[in-house]
Amino acid sequence: MHDAEEAQTLEEVVRRISAAGAGERVSVAEIMQSVGQRSFGPLLLVPGLLLVSPLSGVPGSGTVGGLIIGIISVHLVLGRRRIWLPSFLLSRAVPRARLTDALRFLTPAIRVVDRLINRRFSFLTEGAFARLIGVICLTIACFMPPMELIPMSNSAMAATVSLFALALVAHDGLLATLAFLATGAVGYLVLQTFLF
């Protein structure tokens, strides 16, 4: 089966997630198939967005989301062309109704963000910079399971991953720069948690 063409906007990514699968539960495999297994930006964006939404309150979501973000980030760092996830992650599923509610919650912000992003300073989302983004997202992913014990902390971390992912989708270097700055705030949150 051919991969889907890479989505170019946040709204398109969300539309594809909404249309994934056909049953009452939507699996990670079905979401990956809907956005394409070669699409690093959209695939990073999926767990990032879902962890920013009310789905982040589901027990274990931070751990599963962190694992998915971590594996995709490793592929990005290594410059792989196709993303592979283990079967135990691909088979994880969420009720369609809960997924629909989460995406509906995000829709107003999504429309605003799509109007603000643009293709600019795209070199900041390519080559060595793309690999740096992968390293940062991998580091964030490593802290997501233990941070699950602290309310809203994973949402803040996922928001940073989402900024990086959206920068990759839109080839928006300015957005990538904002995400690099947001990483500092996430780092401070982690330090506050583990050192103080």
JSON list of C-alpha atoms in Angstrom, two decimals:
[
{"chain": "A", "resi": 1, "resn": "MET", "atom": "CA", "xyz": [0.00, 0.00, 0.00]},
{"chain": "A", "resi": 2, "resn": "HIS", "atom": "CA", "xyz": [1.32, 3.44, -0.95]},
{"chain": "A", "resi": 3, "resn": "ASP", "atom": "CA", "xyz": [1.93, 6.04, 1.69]},
{"chain": "A", "resi": 4, "resn": "ALA", "atom": "CA", "xyz": [-0.33, 9.06, 1.74]},
{"chain": "A", "resi": 5, "resn": "GLU", "atom": "CA", "xyz": [1.16, 12.29, 0.44]},
{"chain": "A", "resi": 6, "resn": "GLU", "atom": "CA", "xyz": [2.52, 14.39, 3.29]},
{"chain": "A", "resi": 7, "resn": "ALA", "atom": "CA", "xyz": [0.01, 16.81, 4.77]},
{"chain": "A", "resi": 8, "resn": "GLN", "atom": "CA", "xyz": [0.98, 20.48, 4.45]},
{"chain": "A", "resi": 9, "resn": "THR", "atom": "CA", "xyz": [-1.26, 22.04, 7.11]},
{"chain": "A", "resi": 10, "resn": "LEU", "atom": "CA", "xyz": [-2.29, 21.26, 10.66]},
{"chain": "A", "resi": 11, "resn": "GLU", "atom": "CA", "xyz": [-5.95, 21.12, 9.65]},
{"chain": "A", "resi": 12, "resn": "GLU", "atom": "CA", "xyz": [-5.13, 18.51, 6.99]},
{"chain": "A", "resi": 13, "resn": "VAL", "atom": "CA", "xyz": [-3.29, 16.37, 9.57]},
{"chain": "A", "resi": 14, "resn": "VAL", "atom": "CA", "xyz": [-6.30, 16.53, 11.89]},
{"chain": "A", "resi": 15, "resn": "ARG", "atom": "CA", "xyz": [-8.71, 15.72, 9.05]},
{"chain": "A", "resi": 16, "resn": "ARG", "atom": "CA", "xyz": [-6.70, 12.61, 8.23]},
{"chain": "A", "resi": 17, "resn": "ILE", "atom": "CA", "xyz": [-6.62, 11.49, 11.85]},
{"chain": "A", "resi": 18, "resn": "SER", "atom": "CA", "xyz": [-10.41, 11.95, 12.05]},
{"chain": "A", "resi": 19, "resn": "ALA", "atom": "CA", "xyz": [-10.88, 9.77, 8.97]},
{"chain": "A", "resi": 20, "resn": "ALA", "atom": "CA", "xyz": [-8.50, 7.01, 10.11]},
{"chain": "A", "resi": 21, "resn": "GLY", "atom": "CA", "xyz": [-9.91, 3.51, 10.48]},
{"chain": "A", "resi": 22, "resn": "ALA", "atom": "CA", "xyz": [-13.51, 2.41, 10.25]},
{"chain": "A", "resi": 23, "resn": "GLY", "atom": "CA", "xyz": [-14.37, 0.92, 13.64]},
{"chain": "A", "resi": 24, "resn": "GLU", "atom": "CA", "xyz": [-15.33, 2.26, 17.04]},
{"chain": "A", "resi": 25, "resn": "ARG", "atom": "CA", "xyz": [-11.68, 2.26, 18.09]},
{"chain": "A", "resi": 26, "resn": "VAL", "atom": "CA", "xyz": [-8.80, 3.84, 16.14]},
{"chain": "A", "resi": 27, "resn": "SER", "atom": "CA", "xyz": [-5.37, 2.21, 16.35]},
{"chain": "A", "resi": 28, "resn": "VAL", "atom": "CA", "xyz": [-1.94, 3.80, 16.10]},
{"chain": "A", "resi": 29, "resn": "ALA", "atom": "CA", "xyz": [-1.37, 1.73, 12.94]},
{"chain": "A", "resi": 30, "resn": "GLU", "atom": "CA", "xyz": [-4.48, 3.22, 11.31]},
{"chain": "A", "resi": 31, "resn": "ILE", "atom": "CA", "xyz": [-3.41, 6.75, 12.20]},
{"chain": "A", "resi": 32, "resn": "MET", "atom": "CA", "xyz": [0.08, 6.12, 10.80]},
{"chain": "A", "resi": 33, "resn": "GLN", "atom": "CA", "xyz": [-1.41, 4.79, 7.58]},
{"chain": "A", "resi": 34, "resn": "SER", "atom": "CA", "xyz": [-3.62, 7.88, 7.26]},
{"chain": "A", "resi": 35, "resn": "VAL", "atom": "CA", "xyz": [-0.75, 10.38, 7.54]},
{"chain": "A", "resi": 36, "resn": "GLY", "atom": "CA", "xyz": [1.98, 8.29, 5.84]},
{"chain": "A", "resi": 37, "resn": "GLN", "atom": "CA", "xyz": [4.92, 6.38, 7.28]},
{"chain": "A", "resi": 38, "resn": "ARG", "atom": "CA", "xyz": [7.47, 8.69, 5.63]},
{"chain": "A", "resi": 39, "resn": "SER", "atom": "CA", "xyz": [5.98, 11.85, 7.10]},
{"chain": "A", "resi": 40, "resn": "PHE", "atom": "CA", "xyz": [8.09, 12.73, 10.13]},
{"chain": "A", "resi": 41, "resn": "GLY", "atom": "CA", "xyz": [6.37, 16.05, 10.87]},
{"chain": "A", "resi": 42, "resn": "PRO", "atom": "CA", "xyz": [2.78, 14.75, 10.82]},
{"chain": "A", "resi": 43, "resn": "LEU", "atom": "CA", "xyz": [3.69, 11.58, 12.72]},
{"chain": "A", "resi": 44, "resn": "LEU", "atom": "CA", "xyz": [5.41, 13.59, 15.47]},
{"chain": "A", "resi": 45, "resn": "LEU", "atom": "CA", "xyz": [2.45, 15.94, 15.48]},
{"chain": "A", "resi": 46, "resn": "VAL", "atom": "CA", "xyz": [-0.11, 13.20, 16.15]},
{"chain": "A", "resi": 47, "resn": "PRO", "atom": "CA", "xyz": [1.04, 12.16, 19.66]},
{"chain": "A", "resi": 48, "resn": "GLY", "atom": "CA", "xyz": [2.01, 15.76, 20.41]},
{"chain": "A", "resi": 49, "resn": "LEU", "atom": "CA", "xyz": [-1.47, 17.07, 19.63]},
{"chain": "A", "resi": 50, "resn": "LEU", "atom": "CA", "xyz": [-3.27, 14.26, 21.42]},
{"chain": "A", "resi": 51, "resn": "LEU", "atom": "CA", "xyz": [-1.23, 14.83, 24.58]},
{"chain": "A", "resi": 52, "resn": "VAL", "atom": "CA", "xyz": [-2.07, 18.54, 24.51]},
{"chain": "A", "resi": 53, "resn": "SER", "atom": "CA", "xyz": [-5.76, 17.64, 24.34]},
{"chain": "A", "resi": 54, "resn": "PRO", "atom": "CA", "xyz": [-7.89, 16.17, 27.18]},
{"chain": "A", "resi": 55, "resn": "LEU", "atom": "CA", "xyz": [-6.63, 12.72, 26.11]},
{"chain": "A", "resi": 56, "resn": "SER", "atom": "CA", "xyz": [-3.52, 13.51, 28.14]},
{"chain": "A", "resi": 57, "resn": "GLY", "atom": "CA", "xyz": [-5.60, 12.71, 31.22]},
{"chain": "A", "resi": 58, "resn": "VAL", "atom": "CA", "xyz": [-5.92, 9.05, 30.23]},
{"chain": "A", "resi": 59, "resn": "PRO", "atom": "CA", "xyz": [-3.62, 6.96, 32.48]},
{"chain": "A", "resi": 60, "resn": "GLY", "atom": "CA", "xyz": [-0.57, 5.75, 30.58]},
{"chain": "A", "resi": 61, "resn": "SER", "atom": "CA", "xyz": [-1.05, 8.18, 27.69]},
{"chain": "A", "resi": 62, "resn": "GLY", "atom": "CA", "xyz": [2.16, 10.05, 28.54]},
{"chain": "A", "resi": 63, "resn": "THR", "atom": "CA", "xyz": [4.16, 6.82, 28.52]},
{"chain": "A", "resi": 64, "resn": "VAL", "atom": "CA", "xyz": [2.70, 5.58, 25.23]},
{"chain": "A", "resi": 65, "resn": "GLY", "atom": "CA", "xyz": [2.99, 9.03, 23.64]},
{"chain": "A", "resi": 66, "resn": "GLY", "atom": "CA", "xyz": [6.56, 9.36, 24.87]},
{"chain": "A", "resi": 67, "resn": "LEU", "atom": "CA", "xyz": [7.51, 5.98, 23.39]},
{"chain": "A", "resi": 68, "resn": "ILE", "atom": "CA", "xyz": [6.01, 6.89, 20.01]},
{"chain": "A", "resi": 69, "resn": "ILE", "atom": "CA", "xyz": [7.66, 10.33, 20.00]},
{"chain": "A", "resi": 70, "resn": "GLY", "atom": "CA", "xyz": [10.97, 8.77, 21.04]},
{"chain": "A", "resi": 71, "resn": "ILE", "atom": "CA", "xyz": [10.98, 6.11, 18.31]},
{"chain": "A", "resi": 72, "resn": "ILE", "atom": "CA", "xyz": [9.99, 8.59, 15.59]},
{"chain": "A", "resi": 73, "resn": "SER", "atom": "CA", "xyz": [12.68, 11.00, 16.84]},
{"chain": "A", "resi": 74, "resn": "VAL", "atom": "CA", "xyz": [15.35, 8.29, 16.61]},
{"chain": "A", "resi": 75, "resn": "HIS", "atom": "CA", "xyz": [14.37, 7.70, 12.97]},
{"chain": "A", "resi": 76, "resn": "LEU", "atom": "CA", "xyz": [14.63, 11.45, 12.33]},
{"chain": "A", "resi": 77, "resn": "VAL", "atom": "CA", "xyz": [18.07, 11.66, 13.95]},
{"chain": "A", "resi": 78, "resn": "LEU", "atom": "CA", "xyz": [19.32, 8.69, 11.91]},
{"chain": "A", "resi": 79, "resn": "GLY", "atom": "CA", "xyz": [17.91, 10.12, 8.67]},
{"chain": "A", "resi": 80, "resn": "ARG", "atom": "CA", "xyz": [15.72, 7.10, 7.97]},
{"chain": "A", "resi": 81, "resn": "ARG", "atom": "CA", "xyz": [13.25, 7.29, 5.09]},
{"chain": "A", "resi": 82, "resn": "ARG", "atom": "CA", "xyz": [10.50, 5.19, 6.64]},
{"chain": "A", "resi": 83, "resn": "ILE", "atom": "CA", "xyz": [9.25, 5.01, 10.22]},
{"chain": "A", "resi": 84, "resn": "TRP", "atom": "CA", "xyz": [8.84, 1.71, 12.04]},
{"chain": "A", "resi": 85, "resn": "LEU", "atom": "CA", "xyz": [6.97, 1.17, 15.29]},
{"chain": "A", "resi": 86, "resn": "PRO", "atom": "CA", "xyz": [6.77, -2.12, 17.23]},
{"chain": "A", "resi": 87, "resn": "SER", "atom": "CA", "xyz": [3.53, -4.07, 17.00]},
{"chain": "A", "resi": 88, "resn": "PHE", "atom": "CA", "xyz": [2.61, -3.52, 20.66]},
{"chain": "A", "resi": 89, "resn": "LEU", "atom": "CA", "xyz": [2.45, 0.24, 19.96]},
{"chain": "A", "resi": 90, "resn": "LEU", "atom": "CA", "xyz": [0.77, -0.08, 16.57]},
{"chain": "A", "resi": 91, "resn": "SER", "atom": "CA", "xyz": [-2.02, -2.13, 18.14]},
{"chain": "A", "resi": 92, "resn": "ARG", "atom": "CA", "xyz": [-2.78, 0.45, 20.84]},
{"chain": "A", "resi": 93, "resn": "ALA", "atom": "CA", "xyz": [-6.14, 2.07, 20.17]},
{"chain": "A", "resi": 94, "resn": "VAL", "atom": "CA", "xyz": [-8.37, 4.82, 21.50]},
{"chain": "A", "resi": 95, "resn": "PRO", "atom": "CA", "xyz": [-12.18, 4.97, 21.33]},
{"chain": "A", "resi": 96, "resn": "ARG", "atom": "CA", "xyz": [-13.23, 6.94, 18.26]},
{"chain": "A", "resi": 97, "resn": "ALA", "atom": "CA", "xyz": [-15.64, 9.06, 20.31]},
{"chain": "A", "resi": 98, "resn": "ARG", "atom": "CA", "xyz": [-12.85, 10.13, 22.67]},
{"chain": "A", "resi": 99, "resn": "LEU", "atom": "CA", "xyz": [-10.53, 10.86, 19.74]},
{"chain": "A", "resi": 100, "resn": "THR", "atom": "CA", "xyz": [-13.24, 12.92, 18.03]},
{"chain": "A", "resi": 101, "resn": "ASP", "atom": "CA", "xyz": [-13.85, 14.92, 21.20]},
{"chain": "A", "resi": 102, "resn": "ALA", "atom": "CA", "xyz": [-10.12, 15.61, 21.57]},
{"chain": "A", "resi": 103, "resn": "LEU", "atom": "CA", "xyz": [-9.81, 16.81, 17.97]},
{"chain": "A", "resi": 104, "resn": "ARG", "atom": "CA", "xyz": [-12.91, 18.97, 18.33]},
{"chain": "A", "resi": 105, "resn": "PHE", "atom": "CA", "xyz": [-11.34, 20.55, 21.43]},
{"chain": "A", "resi": 106, "resn": "LEU", "atom": "CA", "xyz": [-8.25, 21.44, 19.36]},
{"chain": "A", "resi": 107, "resn": "THR", "atom": "CA", "xyz": [-10.08, 22.71, 16.26]},
{"chain": "A", "resi": 108, "resn": "PRO", "atom": "CA", "xyz": [-10.36, 26.43, 17.16]},
{"chain": "A", "resi": 109, "resn": "ALA", "atom": "CA", "xyz": [-6.64, 26.67, 17.94]},
{"chain": "A", "resi": 110, "resn": "ILE", "atom": "CA", "xyz": [-5.77, 24.66, 14.83]},
{"chain": "A", "resi": 111, "resn": "ARG", "atom": "CA", "xyz": [-7.51, 27.16, 12.53]},
{"chain": "A", "resi": 112, "resn": "VAL", "atom": "CA", "xyz": [-5.69, 30.08, 14.12]},
{"chain": "A", "resi": 113, "resn": "VAL", "atom": "CA", "xyz": [-2.30, 28.34, 13.93]},
{"chain": "A", "resi": 114, "resn": "ASP", "atom": "CA", "xyz": [-2.75, 27.42, 10.25]},
{"chain": "A", "resi": 115, "resn": "ARG", "atom": "CA", "xyz": [-3.22, 31.11, 9.42]},
{"chain": "A", "resi": 116, "resn": "LEU", "atom": "CA", "xyz": [0.03, 32.01, 11.18]},
{"chain": "A", "resi": 117, "resn": "ILE", "atom": "CA", "xyz": [2.42, 29.39, 9.83]},
{"chain": "A", "resi": 118, "resn": "ASN", "atom": "CA", "xyz": [4.22, 29.84, 6.54]},
{"chain": "A", "resi": 119, "resn": "ARG", "atom": "CA", "xyz": [7.17, 28.45, 4.60]},
{"chain": "A", "resi": 120, "resn": "ARG", "atom": "CA", "xyz": [10.08, 30.66, 5.74]},
{"chain": "A", "resi": 121, "resn": "PHE", "atom": "CA", "xyz": [13.69, 30.16, 6.82]},
{"chain": "A", "resi": 122, "resn": "SER", "atom": "CA", "xyz": [13.10, 26.54, 5.81]},
{"chain": "A", "resi": 123, "resn": "PHE", "atom": "CA", "xyz": [16.81, 25.68, 6.23]},
{"chain": "A", "resi": 124, "resn": "LEU", "atom": "CA", "xyz": [16.10, 25.63, 9.99]},
{"chain": "A", "resi": 125, "resn": "THR", "atom": "CA", "xyz": [13.91, 22.55, 9.47]},
{"chain": "A", "resi": 126, "resn": "GLU", "atom": "CA", "xyz": [16.24, 20.60, 7.18]},
{"chain": "A", "resi": 127, "resn": "GLY", "atom": "CA", "xyz": [19.50, 18.65, 7.34]},
{"chain": "A", "resi": 128, "resn": "ALA", "atom": "CA", "xyz": [21.44, 19.09, 10.58]},
{"chain": "A", "resi": 129, "resn": "PHE", "atom": "CA", "xyz": [18.69, 21.26, 12.07]},
{"chain": "A", "resi": 130, "resn": "ALA", "atom": "CA", "xyz": [16.11, 18.49, 11.46]},
{"chain": "A", "resi": 131, "resn": "ARG", "atom": "CA", "xyz": [18.41, 16.06, 13.27]},
{"chain": "A", "resi": 132, "resn": "LEU", "atom": "CA", "xyz": [18.79, 18.54, 16.14]},
{"chain": "A", "resi": 133, "resn": "ILE", "atom": "CA", "xyz": [15.01, 18.72, 16.36]},
{"chain": "A", "resi": 134, "resn": "GLY", "atom": "CA", "xyz": [14.99, 14.93, 16.53]},
{"chain": "A", "resi": 135, "resn": "VAL", "atom": "CA", "xyz": [17.52, 14.95, 19.40]},
{"chain": "A", "resi": 136, "resn": "ILE", "atom": "CA", "xyz": [15.47, 17.48, 21.38]},
{"chain": "A", "resi": 137, "resn": "CYS", "atom": "CA", "xyz": [12.20, 15.61, 20.82]},
{"chain": "A", "resi": 138, "resn": "LEU", "atom": "CA", "xyz": [13.90, 12.35, 21.84]},
{"chain": "A", "resi": 139, "resn": "THR", "atom": "CA", "xyz": [15.16, 13.97, 25.05]},
{"chain": "A", "resi": 140, "resn": "ILE", "atom": "CA", "xyz": [11.69, 15.31, 25.85]},
{"chain": "A", "resi": 141, "resn": "ALA", "atom": "CA", "xyz": [10.19, 11.87, 25.16]},
{"chain": "A", "resi": 142, "resn": "CYS", "atom": "CA", "xyz": [12.55, 10.25, 27.68]},
{"chain": "A", "resi": 143, "resn": "PHE", "atom": "CA", "xyz": [11.16, 12.45, 30.45]},
{"chain": "A", "resi": 144, "resn": "MET", "atom": "CA", "xyz": [7.49, 12.00, 29.57]},
{"chain": "A", "resi": 145, "resn": "PRO", "atom": "CA", "xyz": [6.85, 8.70, 31.44]},
{"chain": "A", "resi": 146, "resn": "PRO", "atom": "CA", "xyz": [8.09, 9.93, 34.86]},
{"chain": "A", "resi": 147, "resn": "MET", "atom": "CA", "xyz": [6.52, 13.37, 34.34]},
{"chain": "A", "resi": 148, "resn": "GLU", "atom": "CA", "xyz": [3.15, 11.69, 33.92]},
{"chain": "A", "resi": 149, "resn": "LEU", "atom": "CA", "xyz": [2.83, 11.86, 37.72]},
{"chain": "A", "resi": 150, "resn": "ILE", "atom": "CA", "xyz": [2.72, 15.67, 37.58]},
{"chain": "A", "resi": 151, "resn": "PRO", "atom": "CA", "xyz": [-0.58, 17.12, 36.25]},
{"chain": "A", "resi": 152, "resn": "MET", "atom": "CA", "xyz": [-0.30, 19.04, 32.95]},
{"chain": "A", "resi": 153, "resn": "SER", "atom": "CA", "xyz": [3.49, 18.58, 32.69]},
{"chain": "A", "resi": 154, "resn": "ASN", "atom": "CA", "xyz": [3.22, 16.21, 29.74]},
{"chain": "A", "resi": 155, "resn": "SER", "atom": "CA", "xyz": [0.87, 18.63, 27.99]},
{"chain": "A", "resi": 156, "resn": "ALA", "atom": "CA", "xyz": [3.56, 21.33, 28.18]},
{"chain": "A", "resi": 157, "resn": "MET", "atom": "CA", "xyz": [6.19, 18.92, 26.86]},
{"chain": "A", "resi": 158, "resn": "ALA", "atom": "CA", "xyz": [3.87, 17.68, 24.13]},
{"chain": "A", "resi": 159, "resn": "ALA", "atom": "CA", "xyz": [3.14, 21.27, 23.10]},
{"chain": "A", "resi": 160, "resn": "THR", "atom": "CA", "xyz": [6.86, 21.81, 22.48]},
{"chain": "A", "resi": 161, "resn": "VAL", "atom": "CA", "xyz": [7.06, 18.61, 20.42]},
{"chain": "A", "resi": 162, "resn": "SER", "atom": "CA", "xyz": [3.99, 19.79, 18.49]},
{"chain": "A", "resi": 163, "resn": "LEU", "atom": "CA", "xyz": [5.69, 23.10, 17.67]},
{"chain": "A", "resi": 164, "resn": "PHE", "atom": "CA", "xyz": [8.72, 21.28, 16.29]},
{"chain": "A", "resi": 165, "resn": "ALA", "atom": "CA", "xyz": [6.49, 18.86, 14.36]},
{"chain": "A", "resi": 166, "resn": "LEU", "atom": "CA", "xyz": [4.43, 21.67, 12.89]},
{"chain": "A", "resi": 167, "resn": "ALA", "atom": "CA", "xyz": [7.63, 23.46, 11.87]},
{"chain": "A", "resi": 168, "resn": "LEU", "atom": "CA", "xyz": [8.66, 20.32, 9.98]},
{"chain": "A", "resi": 169, "resn": "VAL", "atom": "CA", "xyz": [5.23, 20.04, 8.34]},
{"chain": "A", "resi": 170, "resn": "ALA", "atom": "CA", "xyz": [5.17, 23.68, 7.20]},
{"chain": "A", "resi": 171, "resn": "HIS", "atom": "CA", "xyz": [8.97, 24.07, 6.69]},
{"chain": "A", "resi": 172, "resn": "ASP", "atom": "CA", "xyz": [8.62, 27.08, 8.98]},
{"chain": "A", "resi": 173, "resn": "GLY", "atom": "CA", "xyz": [12.01, 28.00, 10.45]},
{"chain": "A", "resi": 174, "resn": "LEU", "atom": "CA", "xyz": [10.54, 30.83, 12.51]},
{"chain": "A", "resi": 175, "resn": "LEU", "atom": "CA", "xyz": [8.25, 28.36, 14.25]},
{"chain": "A", "resi": 176, "resn": "ALA", "atom": "CA", "xyz": [11.21, 26.04, 14.79]},
{"chain": "A", "resi": 177, "resn": "THR", "atom": "CA", "xyz": [13.04, 28.93, 16.47]},
{"chain": "A", "resi": 178, "resn": "LEU", "atom": "CA", "xyz": [10.07, 29.48, 18.80]},
{"chain": "A", "resi": 179, "resn": "ALA", "atom": "CA", "xyz": [10.11, 25.76, 19.58]},
{"chain": "A", "resi": 180, "resn": "PHE", "atom": "CA", "xyz": [13.83, 25.94, 20.44]},
{"chain": "A", "resi": 181, "resn": "LEU", "atom": "CA", "xyz": [12.98, 28.74, 22.89]},
{"chain": "A", "resi": 182, "resn": "ALA", "atom": "CA", "xyz": [10.10, 26.71, 24.35]},
{"chain": "A", "resi": 183, "resn": "THR", "atom": "CA", "xyz": [12.58, 23.89, 24.97]},
{"chain": "A", "resi": 184, "resn": "GLY", "atom": "CA", "xyz": [14.25, 26.10, 27.56]},
{"chain": "A", "resi": 185, "resn": "ALA", "atom": "CA", "xyz": [10.98, 26.37, 29.48]},
{"chain": "A", "resi": 186, "resn": "VAL", "atom": "CA", "xyz": [10.50, 22.60, 29.31]},
{"chain": "A", "resi": 187, "resn": "GLY", "atom": "CA", "xyz": [14.05, 22.08, 30.55]},
{"chain": "A", "resi": 188, "resn": "TYR", "atom": "CA", "xyz": [13.35, 24.38, 33.49]},
{"chain": "A", "resi": 189, "resn": "LEU", "atom": "CA", "xyz": [10.19, 22.40, 34.31]},
{"chain": "A", "resi": 190, "resn": "VAL", "atom": "CA", "xyz": [12.15, 19.13, 34.32]},
{"chain": "A", "resi": 191, "resn": "LEU", "atom": "CA", "xyz": [14.93, 20.61, 36.49]},
{"chain": "A", "resi": 192, "resn": "GLN", "atom": "CA", "xyz": [12.37, 21.98, 38.95]},
{"chain": "A", "resi": 193, "resn": "THR", "atom": "CA", "xyz": [10.80, 18.54, 39.19]},
{"chain": "A", "resi": 194, "resn": "PHE", "atom": "CA", "xyz": [13.92, 16.44, 39.65]},
{"chain": "A", "resi": 195, "resn": "LEU", "atom": "CA", "xyz": [16.37, 18.76, 41.40]},
{"chain": "A", "resi": 196, "resn": "PHE", "atom": "CA", "xyz": [14.23, 20.84, 43.75]}
]
